[in-house]
Tab-separated table of C-alpha atoms in Angstrom:
chain	number	residue	atom	x	y	z
A	2	MET	CA	17.072	82.428	182.358
A	3	ARG	CA	16.439	85.672	184.262
A	4	GLN	CA	12.951	84.468	185.062
A	5	ALA	CA	14.317	81.242	186.553
A	6	VAL	CA	16.678	82.893	189.024
A	7	ARG	CA	14.814	86.062	189.955
A	8	THR	CA	13.879	84.903	193.465
A	9	VAL	CA	17.402	83.765	194.476
A	10	ARG	CA	18.712	85.564	197.549
A	11	PRO	CA	22.478	86.037	197.143
A	12	GLU	CA	22.998	86.192	200.903
A	13	MET	CA	21.540	82.701	201.255
A	14	VAL	CA	23.881	81.379	198.577
A	15	ARG	CA	26.826	82.994	200.371
A	16	ALA	CA	25.732	81.486	203.678
A	17	TRP	CA	25.599	78.039	202.094
A	18	VAL	CA	29.106	78.407	200.672
A	19	ALA	CA	30.459	79.709	203.992
A	20	GLY	CA	29.072	76.696	205.833
A	21	TRP	CA	30.064	74.219	203.128
A	22	VAL	CA	33.742	75.138	203.356
A	23	VAL	CA	33.604	74.765	207.147
A	24	SER	CA	31.914	71.381	206.833
A	25	ARG	CA	34.388	70.096	204.226
A	26	GLN	CA	37.446	71.796	205.753
A	27	ALA	CA	38.012	73.487	202.405
A	28	PRO	CA	39.802	76.807	201.782
A	29	ALA	CA	37.838	80.008	202.330
A	30	PRO	CA	35.819	81.137	199.296
A	31	VAL	CA	37.295	83.722	196.939
A	32	GLU	CA	35.199	86.617	195.646
A	33	GLU	CA	34.717	86.635	191.888
A	34	PRO	CA	32.702	89.019	189.686
A	35	TRP	CA	30.129	86.263	189.108
A	36	GLY	CA	29.938	84.946	192.689
A	37	LEU	CA	32.362	82.783	194.666
A	38	ARG	CA	35.154	80.328	193.911
A	39	VAL	CA	36.324	77.559	196.220
A	40	ASP	CA	39.675	75.942	195.449
A	41	VAL	CA	38.802	72.489	196.738
A	42	GLY	CA	41.953	70.782	195.501
A	43	LEU	CA	40.637	67.223	195.341
A	44	PRO	CA	40.960	64.737	192.472
A	45	GLY	CA	37.920	65.228	190.257
A	46	HIS	CA	36.928	68.298	192.274
A	47	VAL	CA	39.724	70.805	191.749
A	48	ALA	CA	37.594	73.921	192.176
A	49	ARG	CA	33.988	75.029	192.193
A	50	HIS	CA	32.452	78.272	191.005
A	51	ILE	CA	29.176	79.191	192.695
A	52	VAL	CA	27.069	81.505	190.538
A	53	PRO	CA	23.905	83.013	192.082
A	54	ASP	CA	22.824	84.656	188.798
A	55	PRO	CA	24.054	82.560	185.843
A	56	ASP	CA	23.296	84.828	182.895
A	57	PRO	CA	24.483	83.866	179.403
A	58	SER	CA	27.468	86.226	179.372
A	59	THR	CA	28.751	84.852	182.683
A	60	LEU	CA	28.383	81.269	181.499
A	61	ARG	CA	30.112	82.101	178.232
A	62	HIS	CA	33.038	83.657	180.096
A	63	LEU	CA	33.399	80.750	182.521
A	64	THR	CA	33.160	77.983	179.944
A	65	GLU	CA	35.626	79.754	177.640
A	66	THR	CA	38.243	80.352	180.345
A	67	ILE	CA	38.032	77.160	182.432
A	68	THR	CA	40.441	74.561	181.060
A	69	THR	CA	41.129	72.344	184.092
A	70	PRO	CA	39.225	69.037	184.211
A	71	GLY	CA	37.446	68.488	187.498
A	72	THR	CA	36.278	72.095	187.742
A	73	TRP	CA	32.672	72.428	188.835
A	74	LEU	CA	29.991	75.043	188.327
A	75	LYS	CA	27.173	75.372	190.847
A	76	LEU	CA	24.519	77.393	189.053
A	77	CYS	CA	21.427	78.735	190.796
A	78	ALA	CA	19.019	77.890	188.020
A	79	PRO	CA	17.260	74.798	186.666
A	80	ALA	CA	19.129	72.653	184.155
A	81	ASP	CA	16.936	73.548	181.188
A	82	ALA	CA	17.777	77.233	181.712
A	83	VAL	CA	21.545	76.787	181.654
A	84	ALA	CA	22.099	73.725	179.442
A	85	PRO	CA	21.993	75.710	176.153
A	86	TYR	CA	24.995	77.741	177.352
A	87	LEU	CA	27.183	74.804	178.417
A	88	PRO	CA	29.325	73.638	175.477
A	89	LYS	CA	30.723	70.211	174.777
A	90	GLY	CA	32.927	68.943	177.576
A	91	TRP	CA	30.588	70.002	180.378
A	92	SER	CA	28.556	67.260	182.084
A	93	ILE	CA	25.340	68.228	183.854
A	94	GLN	CA	24.724	66.349	187.093
A	95	PRO	CA	21.388	65.271	188.661
A	96	PRO	CA	19.217	68.158	189.892
A	97	GLU	CA	19.686	69.726	193.314
A	98	TYR	CA	17.635	72.129	195.387
A	99	MET	CA	18.735	74.804	197.833
A	100	MET	CA	16.436	74.939	200.862
A	101	THR	CA	16.193	76.870	204.111
A	102	ALA	CA	14.416	76.564	207.463
A	103	PRO	CA	14.539	78.093	210.933
A	104	LEU	CA	16.314	75.547	213.112
A	105	LYS	CA	14.805	74.505	216.431
A	106	ARG	CA	15.073	71.808	219.027
A	107	GLY	CA	12.848	68.768	218.748
A	108	PRO	CA	12.365	65.340	220.298
A	109	ILE	CA	14.932	62.877	218.945
A	110	ARG	CA	13.092	59.560	218.742
A	111	VAL	CA	15.621	56.840	217.987
A	112	PRO	CA	14.241	53.425	216.924
A	113	PRO	CA	15.149	50.751	219.496
A	114	GLU	CA	17.473	48.865	217.137
A	115	TYR	CA	19.772	51.915	216.864
A	116	THR	CA	21.720	54.285	219.087
A	117	ILE	CA	22.595	57.890	218.293
A	118	ALA	CA	25.962	59.585	218.661
A	119	VAL	CA	26.160	63.375	218.351
A	120	THR	CA	29.714	64.668	218.236
A	121	PRO	CA	30.614	68.379	218.155
A	122	ARG	CA	34.035	69.450	216.887
A	123	ALA	CA	34.975	73.087	216.324
A	124	ASN	CA	32.066	74.512	214.300
A	125	VAL	CA	30.811	71.172	212.964
A	126	THR	CA	28.458	68.736	214.688
A	127	VAL	CA	28.167	65.183	213.358
A	128	ALA	CA	25.129	62.986	214.094
A	129	ARG	CA	25.340	59.232	213.516
A	130	LEU	CA	22.801	56.481	213.988
A	131	LEU	CA	24.547	53.207	214.790
A	132	THR	CA	23.360	49.631	214.809
A	133	HIS	CA	24.083	47.590	217.931
A	134	GLU	CA	27.009	46.091	216.013
A	135	GLY	CA	28.494	49.569	215.518
A	136	GLU	CA	27.628	49.920	211.829
A	137	ILE	CA	26.755	53.450	210.667
A	138	ALA	CA	23.171	53.253	209.440
A	139	SER	CA	22.622	56.976	208.857
A	140	ARG	CA	24.636	60.128	209.364
A	141	GLY	CA	24.876	63.833	208.656
A	142	GLN	CA	26.632	66.953	209.829
A	143	ILE	CA	25.931	70.641	210.330
A	144	ALA	CA	28.424	73.504	210.140
A	145	ILE	CA	28.034	76.874	211.850
A	146	ALA	CA	28.638	79.955	209.709
A	147	GLY	CA	27.606	83.069	211.627
A	148	ARG	CA	23.833	83.270	211.948
A	149	HIS	CA	23.428	80.330	209.571
A	150	ALA	CA	24.078	76.612	209.828
A	151	VAL	CA	24.621	74.403	206.808
A	152	VAL	CA	23.441	70.794	206.759
A	153	ASP	CA	25.769	68.582	204.773
A	154	GLN	CA	26.478	64.964	203.810
A	155	VAL	CA	23.225	63.481	205.106
A	156	GLU	CA	22.993	59.886	203.954
A	157	THR	CA	21.438	56.581	204.973
A	158	ALA	CA	22.920	53.209	204.092
A	159	PRO	CA	20.756	51.344	201.541
A	160	ALA	CA	19.926	48.501	203.963
A	161	HIS	CA	18.516	50.981	206.491
A	162	ARG	CA	16.398	53.236	204.292
A	163	ARG	CA	12.659	53.849	204.664
A	164	ARG	CA	12.839	53.562	208.460
A	165	GLY	CA	12.711	57.266	209.290
A	166	LEU	CA	16.409	57.478	210.103
A	167	GLY	CA	16.979	60.572	207.973
A	168	ARG	CA	14.312	62.377	209.964
A	169	VAL	CA	16.045	61.419	213.228
A	170	VAL	CA	19.404	62.683	211.963
A	171	MET	CA	17.887	65.950	210.745
A	172	THR	CA	16.171	66.517	214.089
A	173	ALA	CA	19.455	65.961	215.911
A	174	LEU	CA	21.279	68.379	213.616
A	175	SER	CA	18.564	71.008	213.905
A	176	SER	CA	18.670	70.721	217.694
A	177	ALA	CA	22.447	71.140	217.675
A	178	ALA	CA	22.161	74.473	215.836
A	179	ALA	CA	18.829	75.686	217.221
A	180	THR	CA	17.939	79.391	216.735
A	181	ARG	CA	20.043	79.694	213.565
A	182	THR	CA	18.761	79.690	209.991
A	183	GLY	CA	19.467	76.409	208.262
A	184	VAL	CA	20.610	76.096	204.652
A	185	LEU	CA	21.266	73.001	202.563
A	186	VAL	CA	21.442	71.721	199.016
A	187	ALA	CA	19.473	68.516	198.543
A	188	THR	CA	18.951	65.745	196.047
A	189	PRO	CA	15.361	65.208	194.875
A	190	GLU	CA	14.972	62.400	197.429
A	191	GLY	CA	16.367	64.549	200.222
A	192	ALA	CA	14.230	67.532	199.244
A	193	ALA	CA	11.098	65.407	199.521
A	194	LEU	CA	12.020	64.522	203.117
A	195	TYR	CA	13.153	67.997	204.123
A	196	SER	CA	9.965	69.614	202.837
A	197	THR	CA	8.001	67.502	205.341
A	198	LEU	CA	10.271	68.876	208.077
A	199	GLY	CA	9.490	72.511	207.267
A	200	TRP	CA	12.299	73.305	204.833
A	201	THR	CA	11.363	75.583	201.934
A	202	HIS	CA	12.752	75.846	198.414
A	203	VAL	CA	15.124	78.753	197.669
A	204	THR	CA	16.349	77.877	194.188
A	205	ASP	CA	17.090	75.003	191.874
A	206	VAL	CA	20.815	74.296	191.644
A	207	THR	CA	22.432	72.822	188.545
A	208	ALA	CA	25.891	71.309	188.939
A	209	ALA	CA	28.075	70.910	185.878
A	210	VAL	CA	31.603	69.508	185.760
A	211	PHE	CA	34.240	70.043	183.101
A	212	ARG	CA	35.579	66.618	182.091
């Protein structure tokens, strides 16, 4: 497992968590010996523990002491490296990938059948692509956390996929936070898109939830 996580930069993980709590309006993260804890307080998502270096002893401690269903682990390692240390009751989720990129302004080319709305509020900017009927076809948001900006909740409605809308949203978000360093955690599908936009892989992320 040490081999799998050797290149993780803890400061990047911390930047992602700092921006995530701003984006989700969640409580500030709490320092723990193994990383950070966020007390989310939602049904099915009571808390999350973010572990930059999930060694066996840390995983053993967490899985032996966590007893509340809906508690999540976000482990900076691939699933096959951590699965042997997750006992019965823990459900591993689909793979995720932490990525980073320098953010910069770019031309926002909106297809003619859509309009774009970019709305800043506090430290979060939301970008939405709307149909002429007002339906949200694609959206995403970016949260400022010091020198970093965290991209979050980027999604495109199924009927509007494969039209380049995710690229438009990402360009709008990058422009809104230009000059900062971007961080995000992506699905495999998202990672494939973001890599074409200049985002680079930081670490695999394995999410596991205690049921």
